[in-house]
Amino acid sequence: LGTFAVEFDPEVYWPVILEAIANGASLAAVLRRAGYPSYEWAKRHLRENPELRRDYELAIETRADYLAEQIVDLADSPMPEGLDSIAAQNWTRTLALRLDARKWTTSVLRPRVYGSRIDVTVENRISIVAALAAAEQRLQIARQQDAIEEIDITPTDATDAPERDS
């Protein structure tokens, strides 16, 4: 038995794939659907077509926004009624995993919007190496000043002290 290649029309499949991604699905999940092309097919098309790559990146941004909105919906979802304590704990754990997965995914897909970061702008950017060098220079200056202004603080015996006129 030989293998045969199935031809998939990119103009038919990509709009559906991109819409599914924008609605929260991963590329891998969409391509697992029956009758869909392989993951390799999709990645090859993305490498070879810059316009498709841009559309894919926009779909990913939209997916991140969609997942971020799901975070609020999930967090606000009430616990189902009638759960015993073990079922309630399992529901809570499952919900926490779903929330964490979405938080992580949004922060990776759109780090500038949803990621944890510290903004460093040109105005407040510093060089750690330069800051350390400046601190070392200040320390050397302080040591030199201390050497010049040294005072003899050796304890003396009261008998060695000069007499005072009272």
PDB file of C-alpha atoms in Angstrom:
ATOM      1  CA  LEU A   1       0.000   0.000   0.000  1.00  0.00           C
ATOM      2  CA  GLY A   2       1.362   3.381  -0.902  1.00  0.00           C
ATOM      3  CA  THR A   3       0.677   6.664   0.770  1.00  0.00           C
ATOM      4  CA  PHE A   4      -0.981   9.433  -1.091  1.00  0.00           C
ATOM      5  CA  ALA A   5      -0.981  13.122  -0.441  1.00  0.00           C
ATOM      6  CA  VAL A   6      -4.274  14.862   0.061  1.00  0.00           C
ATOM      7  CA  GLU A   7      -4.343  18.375  -1.282  1.00  0.00           C
ATOM      8  CA  PHE A   8      -5.940  20.942   0.979  1.00  0.00           C
ATOM      9  CA  ASP A   9      -6.973  24.269  -0.484  1.00  0.00           C
ATOM     10  CA  PRO A  10      -5.460  26.987   1.734  1.00  0.00           C
ATOM     11  CA  GLU A  11      -8.148  29.444   0.611  1.00  0.00           C
ATOM     12  CA  VAL A  12     -10.807  27.120   2.010  1.00  0.00           C
ATOM     13  CA  TYR A  13      -9.102  25.994   5.210  1.00  0.00           C
ATOM     14  CA  TRP A  14      -7.209  29.034   6.475  1.00  0.00           C
ATOM     15  CA  PRO A  15     -10.232  31.330   7.020  1.00  0.00           C
ATOM     16  CA  VAL A  16     -11.883  28.591   9.130  1.00  0.00           C
ATOM     17  CA  ILE A  17      -8.638  27.874  11.013  1.00  0.00           C
ATOM     18  CA  LEU A  18      -8.000  31.559  11.750  1.00  0.00           C
ATOM     19  CA  GLU A  19     -11.588  32.110  12.932  1.00  0.00           C
ATOM     20  CA  ALA A  20     -11.366  29.133  15.276  1.00  0.00           C
ATOM     21  CA  ILE A  21      -8.074  30.441  16.696  1.00  0.00           C
ATOM     22  CA  ALA A  22      -9.570  33.905  17.198  1.00  0.00           C
ATOM     23  CA  ASN A  23     -12.409  32.209  19.103  1.00  0.00           C
ATOM     24  CA  GLY A  24     -10.056  30.584  21.597  1.00  0.00           C
ATOM     25  CA  ALA A  25      -8.861  27.350  19.971  1.00  0.00           C
ATOM     26  CA  SER A  26      -5.204  26.482  19.513  1.00  0.00           C
ATOM     27  CA  LEU A  27      -3.838  25.742  16.061  1.00  0.00           C
ATOM     28  CA  ALA A  28      -3.176  22.146  17.107  1.00  0.00           C
ATOM     29  CA  ALA A  29      -6.756  21.710  18.362  1.00  0.00           C
ATOM     30  CA  VAL A  30      -8.239  23.021  15.121  1.00  0.00           C
ATOM     31  CA  LEU A  31      -6.046  20.760  13.019  1.00  0.00           C
ATOM     32  CA  ARG A  32      -7.071  17.672  15.033  1.00  0.00           C
ATOM     33  CA  ARG A  33     -10.550  17.967  13.546  1.00  0.00           C
ATOM     34  CA  ALA A  34     -11.473  15.196  11.147  1.00  0.00           C
ATOM     35  CA  GLY A  35     -10.647  16.041   7.538  1.00  0.00           C
ATOM     36  CA  TYR A  36      -8.264  18.887   8.384  1.00  0.00           C
ATOM     37  CA  PRO A  37      -4.672  19.192   7.197  1.00  0.00           C
ATOM     38  CA  SER A  38      -1.670  18.334   9.343  1.00  0.00           C
ATOM     39  CA  TYR A  39       0.152  20.618  11.730  1.00  0.00           C
ATOM     40  CA  GLU A  40       3.198  20.429   9.436  1.00  0.00           C
ATOM     41  CA  TRP A  41       1.050  21.615   6.505  1.00  0.00           C
ATOM     42  CA  ALA A  42      -0.066  24.627   8.519  1.00  0.00           C
ATOM     43  CA  LYS A  43       3.423  25.525   9.759  1.00  0.00           C
ATOM     44  CA  ARG A  44       4.834  25.244   6.223  1.00  0.00           C
ATOM     45  CA  HIS A  45       2.158  27.629   4.921  1.00  0.00           C
ATOM     46  CA  LEU A  46       2.874  30.056   7.750  1.00  0.00           C
ATOM     47  CA  ARG A  47       6.625  30.007   6.981  1.00  0.00           C
ATOM     48  CA  GLU A  48       6.086  30.492   3.259  1.00  0.00           C
ATOM     49  CA  ASN A  49       3.384  33.167   3.308  1.00  0.00           C
ATOM     50  CA  PRO A  50       4.127  36.413   5.191  1.00  0.00           C
ATOM     51  CA  GLU A  51       0.579  37.745   4.707  1.00  0.00           C
ATOM     52  CA  LEU A  52      -0.896  34.546   6.142  1.00  0.00           C
ATOM     53  CA  ARG A  53       1.596  34.776   9.008  1.00  0.00           C
ATOM     54  CA  ARG A  54       0.356  38.310   9.807  1.00  0.00           C
ATOM     55  CA  ASP A  55      -3.274  37.111   9.733  1.00  0.00           C
ATOM     56  CA  TYR A  56      -2.317  34.206  12.015  1.00  0.00           C
ATOM     57  CA  GLU A  57      -0.592  36.558  14.474  1.00  0.00           C
ATOM     58  CA  LEU A  58      -3.706  38.774  14.534  1.00  0.00           C
ATOM     59  CA  ALA A  59      -5.846  35.699  15.228  1.00  0.00           C
ATOM     60  CA  ILE A  60      -3.505  34.793  18.093  1.00  0.00           C
ATOM     61  CA  GLU A  61      -3.847  38.303  19.557  1.00  0.00           C
ATOM     62  CA  THR A  62      -7.618  38.000  19.324  1.00  0.00           C
ATOM     63  CA  ARG A  63      -7.401  34.571  20.971  1.00  0.00           C
ATOM     64  CA  ALA A  64      -5.475  36.114  23.871  1.00  0.00           C
ATOM     65  CA  ASP A  65      -8.159  38.770  24.292  1.00  0.00           C
ATOM     66  CA  TYR A  66     -10.851  36.089  24.191  1.00  0.00           C
ATOM     67  CA  LEU A  67      -9.057  33.998  26.832  1.00  0.00           C
ATOM     68  CA  ALA A  68      -8.559  37.079  29.015  1.00  0.00           C
ATOM     69  CA  GLU A  69     -12.295  37.714  28.944  1.00  0.00           C
ATOM     70  CA  GLN A  70     -12.902  34.070  29.834  1.00  0.00           C
ATOM     71  CA  ILE A  71     -10.774  34.561  32.946  1.00  0.00           C
ATOM     72  CA  VAL A  72     -13.285  37.037  34.344  1.00  0.00           C
ATOM     73  CA  ASP A  73     -16.231  34.845  33.347  1.00  0.00           C
ATOM     74  CA  LEU A  74     -14.677  31.764  34.943  1.00  0.00           C
ATOM     75  CA  ALA A  75     -13.713  33.617  38.104  1.00  0.00           C
ATOM     76  CA  ASP A  76     -17.269  34.888  38.460  1.00  0.00           C
ATOM     77  CA  SER A  77     -18.870  31.497  37.813  1.00  0.00           C
ATOM     78  CA  PRO A  78     -20.765  30.163  40.819  1.00  0.00           C
ATOM     79  CA  MET A  79     -20.048  26.719  42.176  1.00  0.00           C
ATOM     80  CA  PRO A  80     -22.657  24.210  41.042  1.00  0.00           C
ATOM     81  CA  GLU A  81     -25.229  23.462  43.718  1.00  0.00           C
ATOM     82  CA  GLY A  82     -25.412  20.154  45.498  1.00  0.00           C
ATOM     83  CA  LEU A  83     -21.724  19.247  45.427  1.00  0.00           C
ATOM     84  CA  ASP A  84     -20.391  17.312  48.362  1.00  0.00           C
ATOM     85  CA  SER A  85     -17.114  18.521  49.887  1.00  0.00           C
ATOM     86  CA  ILE A  86     -14.879  16.327  47.700  1.00  0.00           C
ATOM     87  CA  ALA A  87     -16.709  17.301  44.517  1.00  0.00           C
ATOM     88  CA  ALA A  88     -16.541  20.967  45.569  1.00  0.00           C
ATOM     89  CA  GLN A  89     -12.774  20.681  46.125  1.00  0.00           C
ATOM     90  CA  ASN A  90     -12.353  19.027  42.715  1.00  0.00           C
ATOM     91  CA  TRP A  91     -14.466  21.711  41.067  1.00  0.00           C
ATOM     92  CA  THR A  92     -12.355  24.417  42.738  1.00  0.00           C
ATOM     93  CA  ARG A  93      -9.088  22.774  41.667  1.00  0.00           C
ATOM     94  CA  THR A  94     -10.308  22.343  38.100  1.00  0.00           C
ATOM     95  CA  LEU A  95     -11.414  25.964  37.988  1.00  0.00           C
ATOM     96  CA  ALA A  96      -8.024  27.103  39.328  1.00  0.00           C
ATOM     97  CA  LEU A  97      -6.230  25.094  36.638  1.00  0.00           C
ATOM     98  CA  ARG A  98      -8.433  26.564  33.921  1.00  0.00           C
ATOM     99  CA  LEU A  99      -7.807  30.075  35.231  1.00  0.00           C
ATOM    100  CA  ASP A 100      -4.055  29.539  35.497  1.00  0.00           C
ATOM    101  CA  ALA A 101      -3.873  28.069  31.979  1.00  0.00           C
ATOM    102  CA  ARG A 102      -5.657  31.084  30.548  1.00  0.00           C
ATOM    103  CA  LYS A 103      -3.574  33.572  32.548  1.00  0.00           C
ATOM    104  CA  TRP A 104      -0.357  31.922  31.377  1.00  0.00           C
ATOM    105  CA  THR A 105      -1.533  31.667  27.775  1.00  0.00           C
ATOM    106  CA  THR A 106      -2.632  35.306  27.587  1.00  0.00           C
ATOM    107  CA  SER A 107       0.635  36.494  29.132  1.00  0.00           C
ATOM    108  CA  VAL A 108       2.628  34.506  26.569  1.00  0.00           C
ATOM    109  CA  LEU A 109       0.485  35.370  23.536  1.00  0.00           C
ATOM    110  CA  ARG A 110       0.258  39.086  24.352  1.00  0.00           C
ATOM    111  CA  PRO A 111       2.967  39.876  26.914  1.00  0.00           C
ATOM    112  CA  ARG A 112       2.757  43.629  26.393  1.00  0.00           C
ATOM    113  CA  VAL A 113      -0.929  43.610  27.276  1.00  0.00           C
ATOM    114  CA  TYR A 114      -1.329  40.730  29.752  1.00  0.00           C
ATOM    115  CA  GLY A 115       2.203  39.903  30.881  1.00  0.00           C
ATOM    116  CA  SER A 116       3.792  40.791  34.183  1.00  0.00           C
ATOM    117  CA  ARG A 117       6.490  43.283  33.386  1.00  0.00           C
ATOM    118  CA  ILE A 118       8.285  46.357  34.556  1.00  0.00           C
ATOM    119  CA  ASP A 119       8.294  49.141  32.013  1.00  0.00           C
ATOM    120  CA  VAL A 120      11.755  50.481  31.400  1.00  0.00           C
ATOM    121  CA  THR A 121      11.722  53.470  29.116  1.00  0.00           C
ATOM    122  CA  VAL A 122      14.612  55.306  27.567  1.00  0.00           C
ATOM    123  CA  GLU A 123      14.229  58.053  30.152  1.00  0.00           C
ATOM    124  CA  ASN A 124      14.675  55.769  33.150  1.00  0.00           C
ATOM    125  CA  ARG A 125      16.922  53.064  31.712  1.00  0.00           C
ATOM    126  CA  ILE A 126      20.106  52.534  33.689  1.00  0.00           C
ATOM    127  CA  SER A 127      23.244  50.542  33.188  1.00  0.00           C
ATOM    128  CA  ILE A 128      23.933  48.278  36.135  1.00  0.00           C
ATOM    129  CA  VAL A 129      27.608  48.112  35.202  1.00  0.00           C
ATOM    130  CA  ALA A 130      27.854  51.915  35.128  1.00  0.00           C
ATOM    131  CA  ALA A 131      25.965  52.186  38.430  1.00  0.00           C
ATOM    132  CA  LEU A 132      28.347  49.720  40.082  1.00  0.00           C
ATOM    133  CA  ALA A 133      31.381  51.565  38.698  1.00  0.00           C
ATOM    134  CA  ALA A 134      30.038  54.880  40.023  1.00  0.00           C
ATOM    135  CA  ALA A 135      29.411  53.323  43.443  1.00  0.00           C
ATOM    136  CA  GLU A 136      32.938  51.914  43.520  1.00  0.00           C
ATOM    137  CA  GLN A 137      34.338  55.341  42.635  1.00  0.00           C
ATOM    138  CA  ARG A 138      32.346  56.969  45.466  1.00  0.00           C
ATOM    139  CA  LEU A 139      33.626  54.332  47.867  1.00  0.00           C
ATOM    140  CA  GLN A 140      37.253  54.977  46.855  1.00  0.00           C
ATOM    141  CA  ILE A 141      36.786  58.737  47.325  1.00  0.00           C
ATOM    142  CA  ALA A 142      35.275  58.161  50.773  1.00  0.00           C
ATOM    143  CA  ARG A 143      38.192  55.923  51.731  1.00  0.00           C
ATOM    144  CA  GLN A 144      40.692  58.561  50.576  1.00  0.00           C
ATOM    145  CA  GLN A 145      38.926  61.282  52.572  1.00  0.00           C
ATOM    146  CA  ASP A 146      38.931  59.093  55.681  1.00  0.00           C
ATOM    147  CA  ALA A 147      42.677  58.508  55.270  1.00  0.00           C
ATOM    148  CA  ILE A 148      43.337  62.244  55.074  1.00  0.00           C
ATOM    149  CA  GLU A 149      41.107  63.106  58.024  1.00  0.00           C
ATOM    150  CA  GLU A 150      42.320  60.298  60.254  1.00  0.00           C
ATOM    151  CA  ILE A 151      42.226  61.108  63.931  1.00  0.00           C
ATOM    152  CA  ASP A 152      44.158  59.251  66.536  1.00  0.00           C
ATOM    153  CA  ILE A 153      41.544  57.595  68.691  1.00  0.00           C
ATOM    154  CA  THR A 154      43.923  55.454  70.676  1.00  0.00           C
ATOM    155  CA  PRO A 155      42.725  55.277  74.277  1.00  0.00           C
ATOM    156  CA  THR A 156      44.992  57.068  76.711  1.00  0.00           C
ATOM    157  CA  ASP A 157      45.575  56.670  80.401  1.00  0.00           C
ATOM    158  CA  ALA A 158      44.272  59.462  82.636  1.00  0.00           C
ATOM    159  CA  THR A 159      47.772  59.839  84.083  1.00  0.00           C
ATOM    160  CA  ASP A 160      49.084  60.724  80.651  1.00  0.00           C
ATOM    161  CA  ALA A 161      46.578  63.536  80.248  1.00  0.00           C
ATOM    162  CA  PRO A 162      47.944  67.059  80.647  1.00  0.00           C
ATOM    163  CA  GLU A 163      47.002  68.910  83.810  1.00  0.00           C
ATOM    164  CA  ARG A 164      44.348  71.555  83.635  1.00  0.00           C
ATOM    165  CA  ASP A 165      44.153  74.783  85.488  1.00  0.00           C
ATOM    166  CA  SER A 166      41.081  74.855  87.651  1.00  0.00           C
TER     167      SER A 166
END
